[in-house]
CSV table of C-alpha atoms and ligand atoms in Angstrom, one decimal:
chain,number,residue,atom,x,y,z
A,1,MET,CA,134.2,151.8,170.2
A,2,ARG,CA,131.0,153.8,169.9
A,3,GLN,CA,127.9,151.6,170.2
A,4,ARG,CA,125.8,151.7,167.0
A,5,ASP,CA,122.5,153.4,167.2
A,6,THR,CA,119.4,151.2,167.3
A,7,PHE,CA,115.9,152.2,166.2
A,8,ILE,CA,114.7,152.0,169.8
A,9,ARG,CA,117.4,154.3,171.1
A,10,GLN,CA,116.8,156.9,168.4
A,11,VAL,CA,113.0,156.9,169.0
A,12,LEU,CA,113.6,157.1,172.8
A,13,ALA,CA,116.0,160.0,172.3
A,14,ALA,CA,113.5,161.9,170.2
A,15,ASN,CA,110.8,161.2,172.8
A,16,VAL,CA,113.0,162.4,175.7
A,17,LEU,CA,113.8,165.6,173.8
A,18,LEU,CA,110.1,166.3,173.0
A,19,ILE,CA,109.0,165.6,176.6
A,20,VAL,CA,111.7,167.7,178.2
A,21,ALA,CA,110.9,170.5,175.7
A,22,SER,CA,107.2,170.5,176.4
A,23,LEU,CA,107.9,170.3,180.2
A,24,PHE,CA,110.1,173.3,179.8
A,25,ALA,CA,107.5,175.2,177.8
A,26,ALA,CA,104.7,174.2,180.2
A,27,SER,CA,106.6,175.4,183.2
A,28,LEU,CA,107.3,178.7,181.4
A,29,VAL,CA,103.6,179.2,180.5
A,30,GLY,CA,102.4,178.0,183.9
A,31,GLY,CA,104.8,180.4,185.6
A,32,PHE,CA,106.2,178.0,188.1
A,33,ASP,CA,107.7,179.5,191.1
A,34,PHE,CA,110.6,177.2,192.0
A,35,GLY,CA,111.1,179.3,195.1
A,36,SER,CA,107.8,178.3,196.8
A,37,SER,CA,107.4,174.8,198.2
A,38,GLU,CA,104.1,174.4,196.3
A,39,GLY,CA,105.9,175.1,193.0
A,40,ARG,CA,108.6,172.6,193.9
A,41,ASN,CA,106.0,169.9,194.7
A,42,GLN,CA,104.2,170.5,191.4
A,43,PHE,CA,107.5,170.2,189.6
A,44,LEU,CA,108.2,167.0,191.4
A,45,VAL,CA,104.9,165.5,190.3
A,46,LEU,CA,105.6,166.6,186.8
A,47,ALA,CA,109.0,165.0,186.8
A,48,LEU,CA,107.6,161.8,188.2
A,49,ALA,CA,105.0,161.7,185.4
A,50,VAL,CA,107.7,162.3,182.9
A,51,SER,CA,109.8,159.4,184.2
A,52,LEU,CA,106.8,157.1,184.2
A,53,THR,CA,106.1,158.1,180.6
A,54,LEU,CA,109.6,157.2,179.7
A,55,VAL,CA,109.5,153.8,181.3
A,56,VAL,CA,106.2,153.0,179.7
A,57,ASN,CA,107.7,154.2,176.4
A,58,ILE,CA,110.7,151.9,176.7
A,59,VAL,CA,108.5,148.9,177.4
A,60,VAL,CA,106.1,149.6,174.6
A,61,LEU,CA,108.8,150.3,172.1
A,62,ARG,CA,110.6,147.1,173.0
A,63,ARG,CA,107.5,145.1,172.4
A,64,ARG,CA,106.7,146.9,169.2
A,65,PHE,CA,110.2,146.3,167.8
A,66,LYS,CA,110.3,142.7,168.9
A,67,PRO,CA,109.0,141.3,165.6
A,68,LEU,CA,111.7,143.2,163.7
A,69,GLU,CA,114.4,141.8,165.9
A,70,ASN,CA,113.0,138.3,165.6
A,71,LEU,CA,113.0,138.7,161.8
A,72,ILE,CA,116.6,139.9,161.8
A,73,GLU,CA,117.6,136.9,163.9
A,74,GLU,CA,115.8,134.6,161.6
A,75,ILE,CA,117.5,136.1,158.5
A,76,GLU,CA,120.9,135.9,160.1
A,77,GLY,CA,120.4,132.2,160.7
A,78,VAL,CA,119.3,131.3,157.2
A,79,ASP,CA,121.3,128.8,155.2
A,80,PRO,CA,121.2,130.1,151.6
A,81,ALA,CA,121.4,126.5,150.3
A,82,LYS,CA,118.0,125.8,152.0
A,83,PRO,CA,115.7,128.7,151.2
A,84,GLU,CA,112.7,126.6,152.1
A,85,ASP,CA,113.8,126.6,155.8
A,86,PHE,CA,113.1,130.3,156.0
A,87,GLN,CA,109.8,130.8,157.8
A,88,ALA,CA,109.2,134.2,159.2
A,89,GLU,CA,106.9,134.0,162.1
A,90,ARG,CA,103.5,135.4,161.4
A,91,VAL,CA,103.2,139.0,162.5
A,92,ASP,CA,100.6,141.7,162.0
A,93,VAL,CA,103.1,144.5,161.5
A,94,GLU,CA,102.8,145.5,157.9
A,95,GLU,CA,106.4,146.6,157.4
A,96,VAL,CA,107.9,143.6,159.1
A,97,ARG,CA,105.6,141.3,157.1
A,98,ARG,CA,106.7,143.0,153.9
A,99,LEU,CA,110.3,142.8,154.8
A,100,ALA,CA,110.0,139.1,155.5
A,101,ALA,CA,108.1,138.5,152.2
A,102,ALA,CA,110.7,140.5,150.2
A,103,PHE,CA,113.5,138.4,151.8
A,104,ALA,CA,111.7,135.2,151.0
A,105,VAL,CA,111.4,136.2,147.4
A,106,LEU,CA,115.0,137.2,147.2
A,107,LEU,CA,116.1,133.8,148.7
A,108,GLU,CA,114.0,132.0,146.1
A,109,ARG,CA,115.5,134.0,143.3
A,110,ILE,CA,119.0,133.3,144.5
A,111,ALA,CA,118.3,129.6,144.7
A,112,GLY,CA,116.8,129.6,141.2
A,113,GLU,CA,119.8,131.5,139.8
A,114,ARG,CA,122.1,129.1,141.5
A,115,ASN,CA,120.3,126.1,140.1
A,116,ARG,CA,120.3,127.5,136.6
A,117,SER,CA,124.0,128.2,136.6
A,118,THR,CA,124.9,124.9,138.1
A,119,SER,CA,122.9,123.0,135.6
A,120,LEU,CA,124.4,125.0,132.8
A,121,VAL,CA,127.9,124.2,134.1
A,122,MET,CA,127.0,120.5,134.4
A,123,ARG,CA,125.5,120.4,130.9
A,124,ALA,CA,128.6,122.1,129.5
A,125,GLN,CA,130.8,119.6,131.4
A,126,GLU,CA,128.9,116.7,129.9
A,127,GLU,CA,129.2,118.1,126.5
A,128,GLU,CA,132.9,118.7,126.9
A,129,ARG,CA,133.4,115.2,128.2
A,130,LYS,CA,131.5,113.8,125.2
A,131,ARG,CA,133.7,115.7,122.8
A,132,LEU,CA,136.9,114.5,124.6
A,133,ALA,CA,135.7,110.9,124.7
A,134,ARG,CA,134.9,111.1,121.0
A,135,ASP,CA,138.4,112.5,120.2
A,136,LEU,CA,140.1,109.9,122.4
A,137,HIS,CA,138.1,107.2,120.8
A,138,ASP,CA,138.2,108.3,117.2
A,139,GLN,CA,141.6,110.0,116.8
A,140,VAL,CA,144.0,108.7,119.4
A,141,ASN,CA,142.6,105.2,119.2
A,142,GLN,CA,143.0,105.3,115.4
A,143,SER,CA,146.6,106.3,115.6
A,144,LEU,CA,147.3,103.6,118.1
A,145,THR,CA,145.6,101.1,115.9
A,146,GLY,CA,148.0,102.3,113.1
A,147,VAL,CA,151.0,101.8,115.4
A,148,VAL,CA,149.9,98.2,116.2
A,149,LEU,CA,149.4,97.4,112.5
A,150,ARG,CA,152.7,98.8,111.6
A,151,LEU,CA,154.5,96.9,114.3
A,152,GLN,CA,152.8,93.7,113.1
A,153,ALA,CA,153.9,94.4,109.6
A,154,ILE,CA,157.5,95.1,110.6
A,155,SER,CA,157.7,92.0,112.9
A,156,HIS,CA,157.1,89.8,109.8
A,157,ASP,CA,160.3,90.5,108.1
A,158,ALA,CA,162.4,91.9,110.9
A,159,ASP,CA,165.6,90.5,112.3
A,160,PRO,CA,164.6,87.6,114.6
A,161,LYS,CA,166.7,89.3,117.3
A,162,LEU,CA,164.2,92.2,117.3
A,163,ALA,CA,161.1,90.0,117.3
A,164,GLY,CA,160.8,89.9,121.1
A,165,GLU,CA,161.2,93.7,121.4
A,166,LEU,CA,158.6,94.2,118.7
A,167,LEU,CA,156.1,91.8,120.3
A,168,GLU,CA,156.6,93.7,123.6
A,169,ALA,CA,156.0,97.1,121.9
A,170,LYS,CA,152.8,95.7,120.2
A,171,ALA,CA,151.5,94.4,123.6
A,172,LEU,CA,152.2,97.8,125.1
A,173,ALA,CA,150.3,99.6,122.3
A,174,THR,CA,147.4,97.2,122.6
A,175,GLN,CA,147.3,97.8,126.4
A,176,ALA,CA,147.3,101.6,125.8
A,177,MET,CA,144.4,101.2,123.5
A,178,GLU,CA,142.4,99.3,126.1
A,179,GLU,CA,143.1,101.9,128.7
A,180,LEU,CA,142.1,104.6,126.3
A,181,ILE,CA,138.8,102.9,125.6
A,182,THR,CA,138.1,102.6,129.4
A,183,LEU,CA,139.0,106.2,129.9
A,184,ALA,CA,136.7,107.3,127.1
A,185,ARG,CA,133.9,105.2,128.4
A,186,GLN,CA,134.3,106.8,131.9
A,187,LEU,CA,134.3,110.2,130.4
A,188,ARG,CA,131.1,109.7,128.5
A,189,PRO,CA,129.3,106.5,128.3
A,190,THR,CA,128.3,106.1,124.7
A,191,ALA,CA,126.1,103.4,125.9
A,192,LEU,CA,123.9,106.0,127.5
A,193,ASP,CA,123.4,107.8,124.2
A,194,ASP,CA,123.2,104.7,122.1
A,195,HIS,CA,121.3,102.2,124.1
A,196,GLY,CA,119.6,104.0,127.0
A,197,LEU,CA,119.9,104.1,130.8
A,198,VAL,CA,119.3,100.5,131.9
A,199,PRO,CA,121.9,98.9,129.5
A,200,ALA,CA,124.4,101.6,130.3
A,201,ILE,CA,124.1,101.0,134.0
A,202,GLY,CA,124.1,97.3,133.4
A,203,GLY,CA,127.4,97.6,131.5
A,204,GLN,CA,128.8,99.8,134.3
A,205,VAL,CA,127.9,97.2,137.0
A,206,ARG,CA,129.4,94.4,134.9
A,207,ARG,CA,132.7,96.3,134.4
A,208,PHE,CA,132.8,97.2,138.0
A,209,SER,CA,132.5,93.6,139.0
A,210,GLU,CA,135.2,92.5,136.5
A,211,GLN,CA,137.6,95.2,137.6
A,212,THR,CA,137.1,94.9,141.4
A,213,GLY,CA,136.2,91.3,141.9
A,214,ILE,CA,133.3,92.5,144.0
A,215,GLU,CA,130.1,90.6,143.3
A,216,ALA,CA,127.6,93.1,141.8
A,217,GLU,CA,124.2,92.8,140.3
A,218,LEU,CA,121.6,95.2,138.8
A,219,LEU,CA,118.0,94.8,139.7
A,220,THR,CA,115.3,96.6,137.8
A,221,ARG,CA,111.7,97.0,138.8
A,222,GLY,CA,108.7,98.7,137.3
A,223,GLU,CA,108.6,101.0,134.2
A,224,LEU,CA,111.1,103.8,133.9
A,225,GLY,CA,109.2,105.6,131.2
A,226,GLU,CA,110.6,108.4,129.2
A,227,LEU,CA,113.4,110.2,131.0
A,228,THR,CA,115.0,113.5,130.1
A,229,PRO,CA,118.7,113.4,129.2
A,230,ASP,CA,119.4,115.4,132.4
A,231,ARG,CA,117.8,112.8,134.5
A,232,GLU,CA,119.4,110.0,132.8
A,233,THR,CA,122.8,111.6,133.2
A,234,ALA,CA,122.1,112.3,136.9
A,235,ILE,CA,121.1,108.7,137.5
A,236,TYR,CA,124.1,107.4,135.6
A,237,ARG,CA,126.6,109.6,137.3
A,238,VAL,CA,125.3,108.9,140.8
A,239,ALA,CA,125.6,105.2,140.1
A,240,GLN,CA,129.1,105.8,138.8
A,241,GLU,CA,130.3,107.7,141.9
A,242,ALA,CA,128.6,105.4,144.3
A,243,LEU,CA,130.2,102.4,142.7
A,244,ALA,CA,133.6,104.2,142.7
A,245,ASN,CA,133.2,104.8,146.4
A,246,VAL,CA,132.3,101.1,147.0
A,247,ALA,CA,135.5,100.2,145.1
A,248,ARG,CA,137.7,102.7,146.9
A,249,HIS,CA,136.4,102.7,150.5
A,250,SER,CA,134.1,99.9,151.3
A,251,ASP,CA,136.0,96.6,151.3
A,252,ALA,CA,132.6,95.1,150.4
A,253,SER,CA,132.1,91.6,149.0
A,254,LYS,CA,128.8,92.3,147.4
A,255,VAL,CA,127.0,95.3,146.0
A,256,GLU,CA,123.5,95.6,144.8
A,257,VAL,CA,122.3,98.3,142.4
A,258,ALA,CA,118.5,98.6,142.2
A,259,LEU,CA,116.6,100.8,139.7
A,260,ALA,CA,112.9,101.1,140.3
A,261,GLY,CA,110.2,103.0,138.5
A,262,ALA,CA,106.9,103.6,140.1
A,263,PRO,CA,103.6,104.0,138.2
A,264,ASN,CA,103.5,107.7,139.1
A,265,GLY,CA,106.7,108.2,137.2
A,266,SER,CA,109.0,108.6,140.2
A,267,ILE,CA,112.3,106.8,140.1
A,268,ALA,CA,114.6,105.3,142.8
A,269,LEU,CA,118.2,104.3,142.4
A,270,THR,CA,119.8,102.4,145.3
A,271,ILE,CA,123.3,101.2,145.7
A,272,ARG,CA,123.8,99.0,148.7
A,273,ASP,CA,127.1,97.4,149.8
A,274,ASP,CA,127.9,95.1,152.7
A,275,GLY,CA,131.3,96.8,153.4
A,276,ARG,CA,132.7,98.6,156.4
A,277,GLY,CA,130.4,101.6,156.3
A,278,PHE,CA,131.3,105.0,157.7
A,279,ALA,CA,129.9,107.5,160.1
A,280,ALA,CA,128.0,109.6,157.6
A,281,ARG,CA,128.4,113.3,158.3
A,282,ASP,CA,126.7,116.3,156.9
A,283,GLY,CA,127.6,117.0,153.3
A,284,GLY,CA,130.4,114.5,153.0
A,285,GLY,CA,133.2,114.9,150.5
A,286,MET,CA,133.3,116.1,146.9
A,287,GLY,CA,131.8,112.9,145.7
A,288,LEU,CA,128.9,112.7,148.1
A,289,GLY,CA,128.3,116.4,147.7
A,290,GLY,CA,128.4,116.2,143.9
A,291,MET,CA,125.8,113.4,144.0
A,292,GLY,CA,123.6,115.5,146.2
A,293,GLU,CA,124.0,118.5,143.8
A,294,ARG,CA,123.1,116.4,140.8
A,295,ALA,CA,120.0,115.0,142.6
A,296,ARG,CA,118.8,118.5,143.6
A,297,LEU,CA,119.2,119.8,140.0
A,298,VAL,CA,116.8,117.3,138.6
A,299,GLY,CA,114.4,117.9,141.4
A,300,GLY,CA,115.4,114.8,143.4
A,301,GLU,CA,117.1,114.1,146.6
A,302,LEU,CA,120.0,111.9,147.7
A,303,SER,CA,120.2,110.1,151.0
A,304,VAL,CA,123.2,108.2,152.4
A,305,GLU,CA,122.6,105.7,155.2
A,306,SER,CA,125.7,104.2,156.6
A,307,HIS,CA,126.9,102.8,159.9
A,308,VAL,CA,130.3,101.6,160.8
A,309,GLY,CA,130.4,97.9,160.2
A,310,GLU,CA,127.0,97.7,158.6
A,311,GLY,CA,127.6,98.7,155.0
A,312,THR,CA,126.3,101.7,153.1
A,313,ARG,CA,123.2,102.5,151.2
A,314,VAL,CA,123.0,105.4,148.8
A,315,THR,CA,119.6,106.3,147.5
A,316,LEU,CA,118.6,108.7,144.7
A,317,ARG,CA,114.9,109.6,144.5
A,318,ILE,CA,113.5,111.6,141.7
A,319,PRO,CA,109.8,112.3,141.9
B,1,ADP,N1,130.5,102.8,150.2
B,1,ADP,C1,131.3,103.4,151.2
B,1,ADP,N2,131.8,102.6,152.1
B,1,ADP,C2,132.6,103.1,153.1
B,1,ADP,N3,132.9,104.4,153.2
B,1,ADP,C3,132.4,105.2,152.3
B,1,ADP,C4,131.6,104.8,151.2
B,1,ADP,N4,131.2,105.9,150.5
B,1,ADP,C5,131.8,106.9,151.0
B,1,ADP,N5,132.6,106.6,152.1
B,1,ADP,C6,133.3,107.5,153.0
B,1,ADP,O1,132.9,108.8,152.8
B,1,ADP,C7,133.9,109.6,152.4
B,1,ADP,C8,133.5,110.7,151.4
B,1,ADP,O2,133.2,110.1,150.1
B,1,ADP,P1,133.3,111.0,148.8
B,1,ADP,O3,132.4,112.2,149.1
B,1,ADP,O4,132.8,110.2,147.6
B,1,ADP,O5,134.8,111.4,148.7
B,1,ADP,P2,136.0,110.6,148.2
B,1,ADP,O6,135.5,109.4,147.5
B,1,ADP,O7,136.7,111.5,147.3
B,1,ADP,O8,136.8,110.3,149.4
B,1,ADP,C9,135.0,108.7,151.8
B,1,ADP,O9,136.3,109.2,152.0
B,1,ADP,C10,134.8,107.5,152.7
B,1,ADP,O10,135.5,107.6,153.9
B,2,MG,MG1,134.1,109.3,146.1
């Protein structure tokens, strides 16, 4: 395969051509006599000078192009998810400096665009969940209530042989109603809209404890102040996913959820369990990744500390 041209090679080739051409012209004008030994000596000196010029040329060009190569390496190594990591080294070559600045601006724009579209998607998702939860609650639940009432009415004057069957059917319908309510609540906690963040998380912790048998408590500290709906949702969803992980993976006997507000308006949510822990890797699964994404979108950050045998602590910090 043909090697691709580099800047250095192109400039060198042009220089070689120029030098050889001027050497040729000079020897024509100077009327070198290649026959005489004096002419040959003069030509040798000239050729030596040309070679030296070339070597110096190569060294100088290499040095001049070094900042450009460094920048390319830097750009190739950039992680688009972490635009703040891009730090072009300070150079005093105008073009390279401008190239680095342009790239930094581009990265920032991509990150901004990505944030915007992700938060749009998440907002749309929450809206859709809210609608679904309402439909489940208002419509399907109403119909099931109707079924239960009808069964009750029928069982009054039904053949006693059928009474047992009817009772069973009623119990099933009632169970379906309860499952439906739980599902609707998971989809969109009406408590969050109706009562606010702390009661909503309180309810979540209580239900978690009832369903899993794991001892769970919510501690609140400081003032939370006015929170935007986006932030409330992020905090609620991180608590939800972290608790779901405790239920699914931890084998814990106790979990502590702490929500603390600092006077400067920053908020910290911590979910700590005493379970089996895990070797936390970069990124984690969908759940851990999703929590990180939610944190980032409201300007916060998520950290997961876990060691095998020592439990897990998930912390969401929003400045
Ligand atoms: N509280 C926890 N205790 C023990 N292991 C955990 C805990 N939270 C997460 N993990 C581990 O981290 C992995 C990734 O979690 P997550 O991203 O939520 O994915 P998922 O829950 O779908 O498996 C889990 O599969 C589990 O092995
Ligand atoms: Mg999970």
